[in-house]
Amino acid sequence: MDSELVFAHAGFGSNAVDYVQGWDMQRAVHARRVSGEVPDSCLLLEHTPVYTAGKRTALSDRPVGDPGAPVIDVDRGGKITWHGPGQLTAYPIVKLREPMDVVAYIRALEEAMIRVCAEFGLAAIRVEGRSGTWIPASGGLPDRKVGAIGARVARGVTMHGLAFNCDCDLSWYDRIVPCGIRDAGVTSLTTELGIRVSVADVTPLLERHLAAALGYRGWQRIHTVAPLLASAA
């Protein structure tokens, strides 16, 4: 990995990114990272509402009828999830060290979200056999996922990444079986803390903790993806 991770803000709020547009953006930056034209980078954004189905999605996990948002089959691992307003999505596009340890990479993404939760006084955990970041069962509620992970590694460089629920409308998840898990719930920082925690509140914290969890000595922020796409235009 490089010594510094570059965070590119791709679109938030009224400038939320259409999923297909964001996927095209990922692929373009990925190709440039593979060829060494750009440094290790991470796209940060909100999506317009969309369901994305990973390679292991079962038919029974998918929405029945009109879910109110597109359902797109994607080339990452995992099953079906939702992206949309109030959720901070991060797409690290980084070259993994040899020998590649994909499990360690996933654990680093989880660790970054665990550390962000701790910044708000919220204790988050890993759950054995399940990826992502979880709030443990309590008060009659089951384990609840606050951060989902779905990743892909192609030619030694990562794609896709994590989705961190800040203040999103959780009713979107009622139309699917999130991540194919039927005996647990989905939550957000806002729901757990009882105060609004916005994407803007979480973004600088995730930048700092994700860079540290992935082992970078530093990081920088750019407010557009354009420099990472310069020769791909």
JSON list of C-alpha atoms in Angstrom, two decimals:
[
{"chain": "A", "resi": 1, "resn": "MET", "atom": "CA", "xyz": [0.00, 0.00, 0.00]},
{"chain": "A", "resi": 2, "resn": "ASP", "atom": "CA", "xyz": [1.04, 3.62, -0.45]},
{"chain": "A", "resi": 3, "resn": "SER", "atom": "CA", "xyz": [2.00, 5.67, 2.62]},
{"chain": "A", "resi": 4, "resn": "GLU", "atom": "CA", "xyz": [-1.02, 7.95, 2.12]},
{"chain": "A", "resi": 5, "resn": "LEU", "atom": "CA", "xyz": [-4.66, 7.26, 1.28]},
{"chain": "A", "resi": 6, "resn": "VAL", "atom": "CA", "xyz": [-6.54, 9.76, -0.90]},
{"chain": "A", "resi": 7, "resn": "PHE", "atom": "CA", "xyz": [-10.24, 10.27, -0.07]},
{"chain": "A", "resi": 8, "resn": "ALA", "atom": "CA", "xyz": [-12.29, 11.63, -2.97]},
{"chain": "A", "resi": 9, "resn": "HIS", "atom": "CA", "xyz": [-15.74, 13.05, -2.20]},
{"chain": "A", "resi": 10, "resn": "ALA", "atom": "CA", "xyz": [-17.94, 11.93, -5.07]},
{"chain": "A", "resi": 11, "resn": "GLY", "atom": "CA", "xyz": [-21.35, 13.33, -4.09]},
{"chain": "A", "resi": 12, "resn": "PHE", "atom": "CA", "xyz": [-23.60, 13.81, -1.06]},
{"chain": "A", "resi": 13, "resn": "GLY", "atom": "CA", "xyz": [-27.10, 15.04, -0.31]},
{"chain": "A", "resi": 14, "resn": "SER", "atom": "CA", "xyz": [-28.68, 16.68, -3.35]},
{"chain": "A", "resi": 15, "resn": "ASN", "atom": "CA", "xyz": [-25.63, 15.50, -5.33]},
{"chain": "A", "resi": 16, "resn": "ALA", "atom": "CA", "xyz": [-26.03, 11.85, -4.32]},
{"chain": "A", "resi": 17, "resn": "VAL", "atom": "CA", "xyz": [-24.60, 9.47, -6.89]},
{"chain": "A", "resi": 18, "resn": "ASP", "atom": "CA", "xyz": [-26.63, 7.11, -9.05]},
{"chain": "A", "resi": 19, "resn": "TYR", "atom": "CA", "xyz": [-25.39, 3.57, -8.39]},
{"chain": "A", "resi": 20, "resn": "VAL", "atom": "CA", "xyz": [-24.49, 2.70, -11.98]},
{"chain": "A", "resi": 21, "resn": "GLN", "atom": "CA", "xyz": [-22.67, 6.00, -12.36]},
{"chain": "A", "resi": 22, "resn": "GLY", "atom": "CA", "xyz": [-20.77, 5.26, -9.16]},
{"chain": "A", "resi": 23, "resn": "TRP", "atom": "CA", "xyz": [-19.92, 1.75, -10.31]},
{"chain": "A", "resi": 24, "resn": "ASP", "atom": "CA", "xyz": [-18.55, 3.13, -13.59]},
{"chain": "A", "resi": 25, "resn": "MET", "atom": "CA", "xyz": [-16.51, 5.61, -11.55]},
{"chain": "A", "resi": 26, "resn": "GLN", "atom": "CA", "xyz": [-15.11, 2.79, -9.42]},
{"chain": "A", "resi": 27, "resn": "ARG", "atom": "CA", "xyz": [-14.11, 0.76, -12.47]},
{"chain": "A", "resi": 28, "resn": "ALA", "atom": "CA", "xyz": [-12.38, 3.72, -14.06]},
{"chain": "A", "resi": 29, "resn": "VAL", "atom": "CA", "xyz": [-10.38, 4.51, -10.92]},
{"chain": "A", "resi": 30, "resn": "HIS", "atom": "CA", "xyz": [-9.66, 0.80, -10.40]},
{"chain": "A", "resi": 31, "resn": "ALA", "atom": "CA", "xyz": [-8.18, 0.52, -13.90]},
{"chain": "A", "resi": 32, "resn": "ARG", "atom": "CA", "xyz": [-5.95, 3.52, -13.24]},
{"chain": "A", "resi": 33, "resn": "ARG", "atom": "CA", "xyz": [-4.83, 2.12, -9.87]},
{"chain": "A", "resi": 34, "resn": "VAL", "atom": "CA", "xyz": [-3.97, -1.24, -11.46]},
{"chain": "A", "resi": 35, "resn": "SER", "atom": "CA", "xyz": [-1.83, 0.57, -14.03]},
{"chain": "A", "resi": 36, "resn": "GLY", "atom": "CA", "xyz": [-0.18, 2.72, -11.36]},
{"chain": "A", "resi": 37, "resn": "GLU", "atom": "CA", "xyz": [-1.56, 6.02, -12.66]},
{"chain": "A", "resi": 38, "resn": "VAL", "atom": "CA", "xyz": [-3.17, 7.00, -9.37]},
{"chain": "A", "resi": 39, "resn": "PRO", "atom": "CA", "xyz": [-2.40, 6.29, -5.70]},
{"chain": "A", "resi": 40, "resn": "ASP", "atom": "CA", "xyz": [-4.46, 4.22, -3.30]},
{"chain": "A", "resi": 41, "resn": "SER", "atom": "CA", "xyz": [-7.80, 6.01, -3.12]},
{"chain": "A", "resi": 42, "resn": "CYS", "atom": "CA", "xyz": [-11.22, 5.80, -1.51]},
{"chain": "A", "resi": 43, "resn": "LEU", "atom": "CA", "xyz": [-14.43, 7.20, -2.97]},
{"chain": "A", "resi": 44, "resn": "LEU", "atom": "CA", "xyz": [-16.85, 8.56, -0.36]},
{"chain": "A", "resi": 45, "resn": "LEU", "atom": "CA", "xyz": [-20.47, 9.26, -1.28]},
{"chain": "A", "resi": 46, "resn": "GLU", "atom": "CA", "xyz": [-24.17, 8.82, -0.75]},
{"chain": "A", "resi": 47, "resn": "HIS", "atom": "CA", "xyz": [-26.20, 6.92, -3.33]},
{"chain": "A", "resi": 48, "resn": "THR", "atom": "CA", "xyz": [-29.68, 7.58, -4.57]},
{"chain": "A", "resi": 49, "resn": "PRO", "atom": "CA", "xyz": [-31.91, 4.70, -3.33]},
{"chain": "A", "resi": 50, "resn": "VAL", "atom": "CA", "xyz": [-30.90, 1.32, -4.78]},
{"chain": "A", "resi": 51, "resn": "TYR", "atom": "CA", "xyz": [-30.76, -2.36, -3.85]},
{"chain": "A", "resi": 52, "resn": "THR", "atom": "CA", "xyz": [-27.58, -4.18, -4.86]},
{"chain": "A", "resi": 53, "resn": "ALA", "atom": "CA", "xyz": [-27.43, -7.97, -4.98]},
{"chain": "A", "resi": 54, "resn": "GLY", "atom": "CA", "xyz": [-24.07, -9.67, -4.55]},
{"chain": "A", "resi": 55, "resn": "LYS", "atom": "CA", "xyz": [-23.12, -13.02, -6.01]},
{"chain": "A", "resi": 56, "resn": "ARG", "atom": "CA", "xyz": [-24.60, -15.10, -3.17]},
{"chain": "A", "resi": 57, "resn": "THR", "atom": "CA", "xyz": [-28.04, -13.47, -3.13]},
{"chain": "A", "resi": 58, "resn": "ALA", "atom": "CA", "xyz": [-30.85, -16.03, -2.97]},
{"chain": "A", "resi": 59, "resn": "LEU", "atom": "CA", "xyz": [-34.14, -15.50, -4.76]},
{"chain": "A", "resi": 60, "resn": "SER", "atom": "CA", "xyz": [-35.91, -15.52, -1.39]},
{"chain": "A", "resi": 61, "resn": "ASP", "atom": "CA", "xyz": [-33.76, -12.59, -0.20]},
{"chain": "A", "resi": 62, "resn": "ARG", "atom": "CA", "xyz": [-34.90, -10.30, -3.01]},
{"chain": "A", "resi": 63, "resn": "PRO", "atom": "CA", "xyz": [-37.84, -7.87, -2.76]},
{"chain": "A", "resi": 64, "resn": "VAL", "atom": "CA", "xyz": [-41.27, -9.03, -3.83]},
{"chain": "A", "resi": 65, "resn": "GLY", "atom": "CA", "xyz": [-43.21, -6.66, -6.08]},
{"chain": "A", "resi": 66, "resn": "ASP", "atom": "CA", "xyz": [-42.09, -3.08, -6.61]},
{"chain": "A", "resi": 67, "resn": "PRO", "atom": "CA", "xyz": [-39.52, -2.18, -3.93]},
{"chain": "A", "resi": 68, "resn": "GLY", "atom": "CA", "xyz": [-39.50, 1.50, -4.87]},
{"chain": "A", "resi": 69, "resn": "ALA", "atom": "CA", "xyz": [-35.88, 1.46, -6.04]},
{"chain": "A", "resi": 70, "resn": "PRO", "atom": "CA", "xyz": [-33.84, -0.37, -8.70]},
{"chain": "A", "resi": 71, "resn": "VAL", "atom": "CA", "xyz": [-32.39, -3.80, -7.93]},
{"chain": "A", "resi": 72, "resn": "ILE", "atom": "CA", "xyz": [-28.94, -4.20, -9.50]},
{"chain": "A", "resi": 73, "resn": "ASP", "atom": "CA", "xyz": [-26.85, -7.38, -9.62]},
{"chain": "A", "resi": 74, "resn": "VAL", "atom": "CA", "xyz": [-23.21, -6.60, -8.85]},
{"chain": "A", "resi": 75, "resn": "ASP", "atom": "CA", "xyz": [-19.85, -8.38, -8.91]},
{"chain": "A", "resi": 76, "resn": "ARG", "atom": "CA", "xyz": [-18.99, -8.10, -5.21]},
{"chain": "A", "resi": 77, "resn": "GLY", "atom": "CA", "xyz": [-19.24, -10.79, -2.57]},
{"chain": "A", "resi": 78, "resn": "GLY", "atom": "CA", "xyz": [-22.11, -11.03, -0.14]},
{"chain": "A", "resi": 79, "resn": "LYS", "atom": "CA", "xyz": [-25.86, -10.88, -0.67]},
{"chain": "A", "resi": 80, "resn": "ILE", "atom": "CA", "xyz": [-28.45, -8.14, -1.09]},
{"chain": "A", "resi": 81, "resn": "THR", "atom": "CA", "xyz": [-28.36, -4.78, 0.65]},
{"chain": "A", "resi": 82, "resn": "TRP", "atom": "CA", "xyz": [-29.67, -1.25, 0.28]},
{"chain": "A", "resi": 83, "resn": "HIS", "atom": "CA", "xyz": [-27.84, 2.03, -0.39]},
{"chain": "A", "resi": 84, "resn": "GLY", "atom": "CA", "xyz": [-29.30, 5.48, -0.20]},
{"chain": "A", "resi": 85, "resn": "PRO", "atom": "CA", "xyz": [-29.59, 8.84, 1.56]},
{"chain": "A", "resi": 86, "resn": "GLY", "atom": "CA", "xyz": [-28.34, 8.96, 5.13]},
{"chain": "A", "resi": 87, "resn": "GLN", "atom": "CA", "xyz": [-25.84, 6.16, 4.52]},
{"chain": "A", "resi": 88, "resn": "LEU", "atom": "CA", "xyz": [-22.13, 6.85, 4.07]},
{"chain": "A", "resi": 89, "resn": "THR", "atom": "CA", "xyz": [-20.69, 4.55, 1.41]},
{"chain": "A", "resi": 90, "resn": "ALA", "atom": "CA", "xyz": [-16.93, 4.09, 1.06]},
{"chain": "A", "resi": 91, "resn": "TYR", "atom": "CA", "xyz": [-15.23, 2.42, -1.89]},
{"chain": "A", "resi": 92, "resn": "PRO", "atom": "CA", "xyz": [-11.53, 1.85, -1.13]},
{"chain": "A", "resi": 93, "resn": "ILE", "atom": "CA", "xyz": [-9.58, 1.25, -4.34]},
{"chain": "A", "resi": 94, "resn": "VAL", "atom": "CA", "xyz": [-6.28, 0.12, -2.94]},
{"chain": "A", "resi": 95, "resn": "LYS", "atom": "CA", "xyz": [-3.52, -2.26, -3.95]},
{"chain": "A", "resi": 96, "resn": "LEU", "atom": "CA", "xyz": [-3.19, -5.04, -1.38]},
{"chain": "A", "resi": 97, "resn": "ARG", "atom": "CA", "xyz": [0.23, -6.15, -0.24]},
{"chain": "A", "resi": 98, "resn": "GLU", "atom": "CA", "xyz": [1.57, -9.56, -1.26]},
{"chain": "A", "resi": 99, "resn": "PRO", "atom": "CA", "xyz": [0.76, -12.13, -0.08]},
{"chain": "A", "resi": 100, "resn": "MET", "atom": "CA", "xyz": [-2.79, -10.82, -0.21]},
{"chain": "A", "resi": 101, "resn": "ASP", "atom": "CA", "xyz": [-4.85, -11.25, 2.94]},
{"chain": "A", "resi": 102, "resn": "VAL", "atom": "CA", "xyz": [-8.42, -10.41, 2.01]},
{"chain": "A", "resi": 103, "resn": "VAL", "atom": "CA", "xyz": [-9.76, -11.41, 5.42]},
{"chain": "A", "resi": 104, "resn": "ALA", "atom": "CA", "xyz": [-7.40, -8.94, 7.11]},
{"chain": "A", "resi": 105, "resn": "TYR", "atom": "CA", "xyz": [-8.62, -6.26, 4.71]},
{"chain": "A", "resi": 106, "resn": "ILE", "atom": "CA", "xyz": [-12.28, -6.95, 5.62]},
{"chain": "A", "resi": 107, "resn": "ARG", "atom": "CA", "xyz": [-11.37, -6.86, 9.32]},
{"chain": "A", "resi": 108, "resn": "ALA", "atom": "CA", "xyz": [-9.76, -3.44, 8.81]},
{"chain": "A", "resi": 109, "resn": "LEU", "atom": "CA", "xyz": [-12.98, -2.08, 7.28]},
{"chain": "A", "resi": 110, "resn": "GLU", "atom": "CA", "xyz": [-14.92, -3.43, 10.25]},
{"chain": "A", "resi": 111, "resn": "GLU", "atom": "CA", "xyz": [-12.39, -1.97, 12.67]},
{"chain": "A", "resi": 112, "resn": "ALA", "atom": "CA", "xyz": [-12.72, 1.49, 11.15]},
{"chain": "A", "resi": 113, "resn": "MET", "atom": "CA", "xyz": [-16.49, 1.47, 11.73]},
{"chain": "A", "resi": 114, "resn": "ILE", "atom": "CA", "xyz": [-16.08, 0.07, 15.25]},
{"chain": "A", "resi": 115, "resn": "ARG", "atom": "CA", "xyz": [-13.75, 2.97, 16.06]},
{"chain": "A", "resi": 116, "resn": "VAL", "atom": "CA", "xyz": [-16.18, 5.53, 14.63]},
{"chain": "A", "resi": 117, "resn": "CYS", "atom": "CA", "xyz": [-18.99, 4.09, 16.76]},
{"chain": "A", "resi": 118, "resn": "ALA", "atom": "CA", "xyz": [-16.73, 4.42, 19.80]},
{"chain": "A", "resi": 119, "resn": "GLU", "atom": "CA", "xyz": [-16.30, 8.13, 19.03]},
{"chain": "A", "resi": 120, "resn": "PHE", "atom": "CA", "xyz": [-20.03, 8.47, 19.75]},
{"chain": "A", "resi": 121, "resn": "GLY", "atom": "CA", "xyz": [-19.87, 6.33, 22.88]},
{"chain": "A", "resi": 122, "resn": "LEU", "atom": "CA", "xyz": [-21.47, 3.38, 21.11]},
{"chain": "A", "resi": 123, "resn": "ALA", "atom": "CA", "xyz": [-19.95, -0.08, 21.62]},
{"chain": "A", "resi": 124, "resn": "ALA", "atom": "CA", "xyz": [-19.92, -2.00, 18.33]},
{"chain": "A", "resi": 125, "resn": "ILE", "atom": "CA", "xyz": [-18.58, -5.50, 17.76]},
{"chain": "A", "resi": 126, "resn": "ARG", "atom": "CA", "xyz": [-17.85, -8.18, 15.19]},
{"chain": "A", "resi": 127, "resn": "VAL", "atom": "CA", "xyz": [-20.14, -11.19, 15.06]},
{"chain": "A", "resi": 128, "resn": "GLU", "atom": "CA", "xyz": [-18.52, -14.56, 14.46]},
{"chain": "A", "resi": 129, "resn": "GLY", "atom": "CA", "xyz": [-19.20, -15.83, 10.96]},
{"chain": "A", "resi": 130, "resn": "ARG", "atom": "CA", "xyz": [-20.81, -12.58, 9.78]},
{"chain": "A", "resi": 131, "resn": "SER", "atom": "CA", "xyz": [-19.05, -9.66, 8.17]},
{"chain": "A", "resi": 132, "resn": "GLY", "atom": "CA", "xyz": [-19.80, -6.06, 9.03]},
{"chain": "A", "resi": 133, "resn": "THR", "atom": "CA", "xyz": [-20.06, -4.03, 12.21]},
{"chain": "A", "resi": 134, "resn": "TRP", "atom": "CA", "xyz": [-22.75, -4.84, 14.75]},
{"chain": "A", "resi": 135, "resn": "ILE", "atom": "CA", "xyz": [-24.50, -3.49, 17.82]},
{"chain": "A", "resi": 136, "resn": "PRO", "atom": "CA", "xyz": [-24.86, -6.45, 20.21]},
{"chain": "A", "resi": 137, "resn": "ALA", "atom": "CA", "xyz": [-28.22, -7.81, 21.31]},
{"chain": "A", "resi": 138, "resn": "SER", "atom": "CA", "xyz": [-29.75, -5.94, 24.23]},
{"chain": "A", "resi": 139, "resn": "GLY", "atom": "CA", "xyz": [-33.09, -4.96, 25.70]},
{"chain": "A", "resi": 140, "resn": "GLY", "atom": "CA", "xyz": [-34.92, -7.71, 23.84]},
{"chain": "A", "resi": 141, "resn": "LEU", "atom": "CA", "xyz": [-33.45, -6.63, 20.50]},
{"chain": "A", "resi": 142, "resn": "PRO", "atom": "CA", "xyz": [-31.27, -8.98, 18.43]},
{"chain": "A", "resi": 143, "resn": "ASP", "atom": "CA", "xyz": [-27.80, -8.20, 17.08]},
{"chain": "A", "resi": 144, "resn": "ARG", "atom": "CA", "xyz": [-28.19, -5.23, 14.73]},
{"chain": "A", "resi": 145, "resn": "LYS", "atom": "CA", "xyz": [-25.94, -4.41, 11.79]},
{"chain": "A", "resi": 146, "resn": "VAL", "atom": "CA", "xyz": [-24.90, -0.76, 11.59]},
{"chain": "A", "resi": 147, "resn": "GLY", "atom": "CA", "xyz": [-22.26, -1.18, 8.89]},
{"chain": "A", "resi": 148, "resn": "ALA", "atom": "CA", "xyz": [-22.25, -3.62, 5.96]},
{"chain": "A", "resi": 149, "resn": "ILE", "atom": "CA", "xyz": [-19.29, -4.83, 3.91]},
{"chain": "A", "resi": 150, "resn": "GLY", "atom": "CA", "xyz": [-19.13, -6.26, 0.40]},
{"chain": "A", "resi": 151, "resn": "ALA", "atom": "CA", "xyz": [-15.79, -6.30, -1.36]},
{"chain": "A", "resi": 152, "resn": "ARG", "atom": "CA", "xyz": [-14.10, -7.54, -4.50]},
{"chain": "A", "resi": 153, "resn": "VAL", "atom": "CA", "xyz": [-10.40, -7.85, -5.34]},
{"chain": "A", "resi": 154, "resn": "ALA", "atom": "CA", "xyz": [-9.41, -7.83, -9.01]},
{"chain": "A", "resi": 155, "resn": "ARG", "atom": "CA", "xyz": [-5.79, -7.81, -10.21]},
{"chain": "A", "resi": 156, "resn": "GLY", "atom": "CA", "xyz": [-4.70, -7.18, -6.64]},
{"chain": "A", "resi": 157, "resn": "VAL", "atom": "CA", "xyz": [-6.78, -4.01, -6.22]},
{"chain": "A", "resi": 158, "resn": "THR", "atom": "CA", "xyz": [-9.95, -3.71, -4.14]},
{"chain": "A", "resi": 159, "resn": "MET", "atom": "CA", "xyz": [-13.39, -2.48, -5.21]},
{"chain": "A", "resi": 160, "resn": "HIS", "atom": "CA", "xyz": [-16.77, -1.94, -3.52]},
{"chain": "A", "resi": 161, "resn": "GLY", "atom": "CA", "xyz": [-16.36, -1.62, 0.25]},
{"chain": "A", "resi": 162, "resn": "LEU", "atom": "CA", "xyz": [-18.54, -0.55, 3.16]},
{"chain": "A", "resi": 163, "resn": "ALA", "atom": "CA", "xyz": [-21.90, 1.09, 3.85]},
{"chain": "A", "resi": 164, "resn": "PHE", "atom": "CA", "xyz": [-22.32, 2.85, 7.20]},
{"chain": "A", "resi": 165, "resn": "ASN", "atom": "CA", "xyz": [-25.84, 3.70, 8.35]},
{"chain": "A", "resi": 166, "resn": "CYS", "atom": "CA", "xyz": [-25.88, 7.21, 9.80]},
{"chain": "A", "resi": 167, "resn": "ASP", "atom": "CA", "xyz": [-29.44, 8.59, 9.66]},
{"chain": "A", "resi": 168, "resn": "CYS", "atom": "CA", "xyz": [-31.05, 6.62, 6.85]},
{"chain": "A", "resi": 169, "resn": "ASP", "atom": "CA", "xyz": [-34.68, 5.50, 6.59]},
{"chain": "A", "resi": 170, "resn": "LEU", "atom": "CA", "xyz": [-34.48, 1.92, 7.86]},
{"chain": "A", "resi": 171, "resn": "SER", "atom": "CA", "xyz": [-37.86, 0.99, 6.34]},
{"chain": "A", "resi": 172, "resn": "TRP", "atom": "CA", "xyz": [-36.03, 0.37, 3.05]},
{"chain": "A", "resi": 173, "resn": "TYR", "atom": "CA", "xyz": [-34.63, -2.80, 4.61]},
{"chain": "A", "resi": 174, "resn": "ASP", "atom": "CA", "xyz": [-38.12, -4.16, 5.33]},
{"chain": "A", "resi": 175, "resn": "ARG", "atom": "CA", "xyz": [-38.50, -5.09, 1.64]},
{"chain": "A", "resi": 176, "resn": "ILE", "atom": "CA", "xyz": [-35.50, -7.46, 1.52]},
{"chain": "A", "resi": 177, "resn": "VAL", "atom": "CA", "xyz": [-33.63, -9.94, 3.72]},
{"chain": "A", "resi": 178, "resn": "PRO", "atom": "CA", "xyz": [-30.58, -7.74, 4.35]},
{"chain": "A", "resi": 179, "resn": "CYS", "atom": "CA", "xyz": [-27.37, -9.63, 3.63]},
{"chain": "A", "resi": 180, "resn": "GLY", "atom": "CA", "xyz": [-29.46, -12.82, 3.66]},
{"chain": "A", "resi": 181, "resn": "ILE", "atom": "CA", "xyz": [-29.62, -12.76, 7.47]},
{"chain": "A", "resi": 182, "resn": "ARG", "atom": "CA", "xyz": [-33.04, -13.51, 8.94]},
{"chain": "A", "resi": 183, "resn": "ASP", "atom": "CA", "xyz": [-32.29, -13.66, 12.67]},
{"chain": "A", "resi": 184, "resn": "ALA", "atom": "CA", "xyz": [-30.77, -10.19, 13.14]},
{"chain": "A", "resi": 185, "resn": "GLY", "atom": "CA", "xyz": [-31.70, -6.59, 12.55]},
{"chain": "A", "resi": 186, "resn": "VAL", "atom": "CA", "xyz": [-30.42, -3.46, 10.84]},
{"chain": "A", "resi": 187, "resn": "THR", "atom": "CA", "xyz": [-29.88, -0.17, 12.62]},
{"chain": "A", "resi": 188, "resn": "SER", "atom": "CA", "xyz": [-28.25, 3.25, 12.30]},
{"chain": "A", "resi": 189, "resn": "LEU", "atom": "CA", "xyz": [-26.16, 5.51, 14.50]},
{"chain": "A", "resi": 190, "resn": "THR", "atom": "CA", "xyz": [-29.13, 7.86, 14.82]},
{"chain": "A", "resi": 191, "resn": "THR", "atom": "CA", "xyz": [-31.47, 5.06, 15.93]},
{"chain": "A", "resi": 192, "resn": "GLU", "atom": "CA", "xyz": [-29.03, 3.71, 18.50]},
{"chain": "A", "resi": 193, "resn": "LEU", "atom": "CA", "xyz": [-28.01, 7.06, 19.97]},
{"chain": "A", "resi": 194, "resn": "GLY", "atom": "CA", "xyz": [-31.38, 8.80, 19.90]},
{"chain": "A", "resi": 195, "resn": "ILE", "atom": "CA", "xyz": [-29.85, 11.92, 18.34]},
{"chain": "A", "resi": 196, "resn": "ARG", "atom": "CA", "xyz": [-29.34, 12.73, 14.66]},
{"chain": "A", "resi": 197, "resn": "VAL", "atom": "CA", "xyz": [-25.94, 11.66, 13.41]},
{"chain": "A", "resi": 198, "resn": "SER", "atom": "CA", "xyz": [-25.54, 12.77, 9.81]},
{"chain": "A", "resi": 199, "resn": "VAL", "atom": "CA", "xyz": [-23.29, 11.59, 7.01]},
{"chain": "A", "resi": 200, "resn": "ALA", "atom": "CA", "xyz": [-21.44, 14.89, 7.36]},
{"chain": "A", "resi": 201, "resn": "ASP", "atom": "CA", "xyz": [-20.81, 14.14, 11.05]},
{"chain": "A", "resi": 202, "resn": "VAL", "atom": "CA", "xyz": [-19.38, 10.71, 10.29]},
{"chain": "A", "resi": 203, "resn": "THR", "atom": "CA", "xyz": [-17.33, 11.40, 7.15]},
{"chain": "A", "resi": 204, "resn": "PRO", "atom": "CA", "xyz": [-14.23, 13.00, 8.73]},
{"chain": "A", "resi": 205, "resn": "LEU", "atom": "CA", "xyz": [-14.18, 10.37, 11.47]},
{"chain": "A", "resi": 206, "resn": "LEU", "atom": "CA", "xyz": [-14.34, 7.52, 8.96]},
{"chain": "A", "resi": 207, "resn": "GLU", "atom": "CA", "xyz": [-11.55, 9.08, 6.91]},
{"chain": "A", "resi": 208, "resn": "ARG", "atom": "CA", "xyz": [-9.23, 9.18, 9.89]},
{"chain": "A", "resi": 209, "resn": "HIS", "atom": "CA", "xyz": [-10.07, 5.74, 11.25]},
{"chain": "A", "resi": 210, "resn": "LEU", "atom": "CA", "xyz": [-10.16, 3.97, 7.89]},
{"chain": "A", "resi": 211, "resn": "ALA", "atom": "CA", "xyz": [-6.73, 5.29, 6.92]},
{"chain": "A", "resi": 212, "resn": "ALA", "atom": "CA", "xyz": [-5.35, 4.17, 10.29]},
{"chain": "A", "resi": 213, "resn": "ALA", "atom": "CA", "xyz": [-7.03, 0.75, 10.25]},
{"chain": "A", "resi": 214, "resn": "LEU", "atom": "CA", "xyz": [-5.64, 0.06, 6.77]},
{"chain": "A", "resi": 215, "resn": "GLY", "atom": "CA", "xyz": [-2.14, 0.96, 7.93]},
{"chain": "A", "resi": 216, "resn": "TYR", "atom": "CA", "xyz": [-1.51, 4.29, 6.17]},
{"chain": "A", "resi": 217, "resn": "ARG", "atom": "CA", "xyz": [0.77, 6.88, 7.76]},
{"chain": "A", "resi": 218, "resn": "GLY", "atom": "CA", "xyz": [-1.45, 9.70, 6.53]},
{"chain": "A", "resi": 219, "resn": "TRP", "atom": "CA", "xyz": [-4.35, 10.69, 4.31]},
{"chain": "A", "resi": 220, "resn": "GLN", "atom": "CA", "xyz": [-5.62, 13.59, 2.28]},
{"chain": "A", "resi": 221, "resn": "ARG", "atom": "CA", "xyz": [-9.04, 14.71, 1.05]},
{"chain": "A", "resi": 222, "resn": "ILE", "atom": "CA", "xyz": [-10.04, 15.97, -2.38]},
{"chain": "A", "resi": 223, "resn": "HIS", "atom": "CA", "xyz": [-13.53, 17.31, -3.02]},
{"chain": "A", "resi": 224, "resn": "THR", "atom": "CA", "xyz": [-13.93, 15.85, -6.49]},
{"chain": "A", "resi": 225, "resn": "VAL", "atom": "CA", "xyz": [-13.13, 12.55, -8.19]},
{"chain": "A", "resi": 226, "resn": "ALA", "atom": "CA", "xyz": [-11.92, 14.37, -11.32]},
{"chain": "A", "resi": 227, "resn": "PRO", "atom": "CA", "xyz": [-8.17, 14.07, -10.61]},
{"chain": "A", "resi": 228, "resn": "LEU", "atom": "CA", "xyz": [-8.52, 10.28, -10.30]},
{"chain": "A", "resi": 229, "resn": "LEU", "atom": "CA", "xyz": [-10.34, 10.13, -13.65]},
{"chain": "A", "resi": 230, "resn": "ALA", "atom": "CA", "xyz": [-8.23, 12.59, -15.62]},
{"chain": "A", "resi": 231, "resn": "SER", "atom": "CA", "xyz": [-6.93, 10.25, -18.32]},
{"chain": "A", "resi": 232, "resn": "ALA", "atom": "CA", "xyz": [-10.11, 8.13, -18.31]},
{"chain": "A", "resi": 233, "resn": "ALA", "atom": "CA", "xyz": [-12.24, 10.92, -19.79]}
]
